[in-house]
Amino acid sequence: LRSDISPLLKDPAAFRTLIDLLEDHLRASFPKIDFIAGGCLDSRGFLIGPSLAQRLGIGFVLIRKKGKLPGPTESVSYALEYGKAELEIQSDAVEPGQKVVIVDDLLATGGTMRAACELMKRLRAEVLECLVIIELKLLKGSEKLKSIPFYSLLQYD
């Protein structure tokens, strides 16, 4: 598994167990969540977020690469190891004060997750937590999230 969740996606029992673990963590940690947010943070993160939101009985909000969403959007630019990128969210995706958990499959350098948090901040939503399946600790990505709570199911050096 190391840093690829593809084997989990092929195995329905393993995927169900993954969603169970994430659901249990969120239910134990937060009495009220309005939305799970994620999407093309990484395309695999998009496979986890809607399943988790459906389990919790809440909505899922898309965060995409620039130019993929219709209507008015907010966007934020961020640095990658090899250049720059932009993420965006629809301007009406969340209301001020709504509570959001941002989900992705992997945290490496943290730039993409930090950009997603910045988008939520611009819409004045409250980010309860950034949640990933795998954290590559050697890259220290969680340090970029500063005071935002962070949870990873698996950690690798």
Short mmCIF file of C-alpha atoms in Angstrom, two decimals:
data_model
loop_
_atom_site.label_atom_id
_atom_site.label_comp_id
_atom_site.label_asym_id
_atom_site.label_seq_id
_atom_site.Cartn_x
_atom_site.Cartn_y
_atom_site.Cartn_z
CA LEU A 1 0.00 0.00 0.00
CA ARG A 2 2.84 2.40 0.92
CA SER A 3 1.67 5.57 -0.84
CA ASP A 4 -0.94 4.27 -3.26
CA ILE A 5 -4.52 3.43 -2.31
CA SER A 6 -5.31 1.58 -5.56
CA PRO A 7 -5.23 -1.86 -3.86
CA LEU A 8 -7.86 -0.62 -1.37
CA LEU A 9 -10.12 0.47 -4.20
CA LYS A 10 -9.97 -2.97 -5.82
CA ASP A 11 -11.00 -4.77 -2.64
CA PRO A 12 -14.58 -3.96 -1.54
CA ALA A 13 -14.07 -5.29 2.01
CA ALA A 14 -10.87 -3.27 2.47
CA PHE A 15 -12.50 -0.11 1.06
CA ARG A 16 -15.52 -0.57 3.35
CA THR A 17 -13.16 -0.99 6.32
CA LEU A 18 -11.32 2.19 5.33
CA ILE A 19 -14.56 4.19 5.20
CA ASP A 20 -15.63 2.59 8.53
CA LEU A 21 -12.39 3.75 10.18
CA LEU A 22 -12.69 7.29 8.82
CA GLU A 23 -16.38 7.47 9.75
CA ASP A 24 -15.67 6.25 13.30
CA HIS A 25 -12.90 8.82 13.70
CA LEU A 26 -15.09 11.72 12.51
CA ARG A 27 -18.14 10.69 14.55
CA ALA A 28 -15.99 10.43 17.69
CA SER A 29 -14.21 13.74 17.03
CA PHE A 30 -16.93 16.12 15.82
CA PRO A 31 -20.58 16.24 16.89
CA LYS A 32 -21.52 18.36 13.86
CA ILE A 33 -20.03 18.45 10.38
CA ASP A 34 -21.84 20.22 7.55
CA PHE A 35 -19.73 19.05 4.59
CA ILE A 36 -16.87 16.87 3.50
CA ALA A 37 -14.74 18.74 0.95
CA GLY A 38 -12.28 17.29 -1.52
CA GLY A 39 -12.06 16.30 -5.12
CA CYS A 40 -9.23 17.01 -7.43
CA LEU A 41 -6.92 17.70 -4.62
CA ASP A 42 -5.93 14.33 -6.00
CA SER A 43 -8.28 12.29 -8.14
CA ARG A 44 -8.15 9.41 -5.66
CA GLY A 45 -9.26 11.70 -2.85
CA PHE A 46 -12.41 12.21 -4.87
CA LEU A 47 -13.18 8.50 -4.42
CA ILE A 48 -13.10 8.70 -0.62
CA GLY A 49 -14.88 11.98 0.13
CA PRO A 50 -18.32 11.25 -1.36
CA SER A 51 -18.42 7.76 0.22
CA LEU A 52 -17.55 9.20 3.60
CA ALA A 53 -20.05 12.07 3.26
CA GLN A 54 -22.80 9.65 2.27
CA ARG A 55 -22.05 7.51 5.35
CA LEU A 56 -22.28 10.57 7.58
CA GLY A 57 -25.49 11.76 5.91
CA ILE A 58 -23.96 15.07 4.82
CA GLY A 59 -23.04 16.72 1.53
CA PHE A 60 -19.81 16.65 -0.42
CA VAL A 61 -18.23 19.83 -1.82
CA LEU A 62 -15.90 19.74 -4.82
CA ILE A 63 -12.52 21.42 -4.89
CA ARG A 64 -11.06 21.23 -8.39
CA LYS A 65 -8.19 22.37 -10.52
CA LYS A 66 -8.84 25.76 -12.09
CA GLY A 67 -11.30 25.85 -14.98
CA LYS A 68 -13.26 22.70 -14.10
CA LEU A 69 -16.20 24.16 -12.15
CA PRO A 70 -19.16 26.12 -13.57
CA GLY A 71 -20.40 29.43 -12.23
CA PRO A 72 -18.62 31.96 -10.04
CA THR A 73 -15.63 30.51 -8.22
CA GLU A 74 -12.95 31.41 -5.71
CA SER A 75 -9.45 30.30 -6.61
CA VAL A 76 -6.09 30.11 -4.91
CA SER A 77 -2.66 29.59 -6.43
CA TYR A 78 -0.02 27.48 -4.68
CA ALA A 79 3.47 26.17 -5.24
CA LEU A 80 4.21 22.61 -6.29
CA GLU A 81 7.59 20.89 -6.22
CA TYR A 82 7.74 21.47 -9.99
CA GLY A 83 5.88 24.75 -10.52
CA LYS A 84 2.55 26.35 -9.64
CA ALA A 85 -1.06 25.24 -9.69
CA GLU A 86 -4.48 26.66 -8.86
CA LEU A 87 -7.44 25.18 -7.03
CA GLU A 88 -10.95 26.54 -7.05
CA ILE A 89 -14.31 26.07 -5.39
CA GLN A 90 -17.73 27.39 -6.35
CA SER A 91 -18.40 30.66 -4.53
CA ASP A 92 -21.67 29.37 -3.06
CA ALA A 93 -20.38 25.89 -2.11
CA VAL A 94 -20.44 26.60 1.62
CA GLU A 95 -21.91 29.34 3.79
CA PRO A 96 -19.98 31.36 6.35
CA GLY A 97 -19.60 29.43 9.60
CA GLN A 98 -20.35 26.00 8.14
CA LYS A 99 -18.15 23.22 9.46
CA VAL A 100 -16.05 21.34 6.91
CA VAL A 101 -13.61 18.42 6.92
CA ILE A 102 -11.21 18.36 3.97
CA VAL A 103 -10.36 14.85 2.75
CA ASP A 104 -7.61 13.55 0.47
CA ASP A 105 -5.84 10.24 0.02
CA LEU A 106 -2.27 11.42 0.62
CA LEU A 107 -0.42 14.26 2.33
CA ALA A 108 3.07 14.84 0.95
CA THR A 109 4.45 18.40 0.99
CA GLY A 110 1.10 19.87 2.12
CA GLY A 111 0.79 22.60 -0.51
CA THR A 112 -2.44 21.33 -2.03
CA MET A 113 -4.11 20.74 1.33
CA ARG A 114 -3.04 24.18 2.52
CA ALA A 115 -4.55 25.73 -0.64
CA ALA A 116 -7.82 23.87 0.02
CA CYS A 117 -7.86 25.30 3.55
CA GLU A 118 -7.27 28.78 2.14
CA LEU A 119 -10.30 28.36 -0.16
CA MET A 120 -12.47 27.43 2.81
CA LYS A 121 -11.14 30.41 4.75
CA ARG A 122 -12.08 32.71 1.86
CA LEU A 123 -15.64 31.38 1.99
CA ARG A 124 -15.52 31.87 5.79
CA ALA A 125 -16.17 28.19 6.51
CA GLU A 126 -14.68 26.55 9.59
CA VAL A 127 -12.20 23.79 8.75
CA LEU A 128 -12.61 21.25 11.54
CA GLU A 129 -9.86 18.98 10.27
CA CYS A 130 -7.75 17.90 7.32
CA LEU A 131 -8.06 14.13 6.97
CA VAL A 132 -5.89 11.84 4.85
CA ILE A 133 -5.35 8.13 4.55
CA ILE A 134 -1.56 8.28 4.13
CA GLU A 135 0.92 10.84 5.42
CA LEU A 136 4.50 10.91 4.16
CA LYS A 137 6.04 12.28 7.38
CA LEU A 138 9.50 12.87 5.93
CA LEU A 139 8.09 15.66 3.73
CA LYS A 140 6.62 17.50 6.77
CA GLY A 141 3.45 18.55 4.95
CA SER A 142 1.37 18.76 8.13
CA GLU A 143 3.58 21.66 9.28
CA LYS A 144 2.14 23.77 6.44
CA LEU A 145 -1.33 23.36 7.94
CA LYS A 146 -0.24 25.28 11.04
CA SER A 147 -3.10 25.42 13.55
CA ILE A 148 -5.60 23.39 11.51
CA PRO A 149 -6.22 19.98 13.09
CA PHE A 150 -4.80 17.14 11.02
CA TYR A 151 -5.43 13.39 11.07
CA SER A 152 -3.78 10.62 9.08
CA LEU A 153 -4.70 6.95 9.23
CA LEU A 154 -1.25 5.68 8.16
CA GLN A 155 2.13 7.38 8.45
CA TYR A 156 5.33 6.53 6.57
CA ASP A 157 8.78 8.07 7.00
#
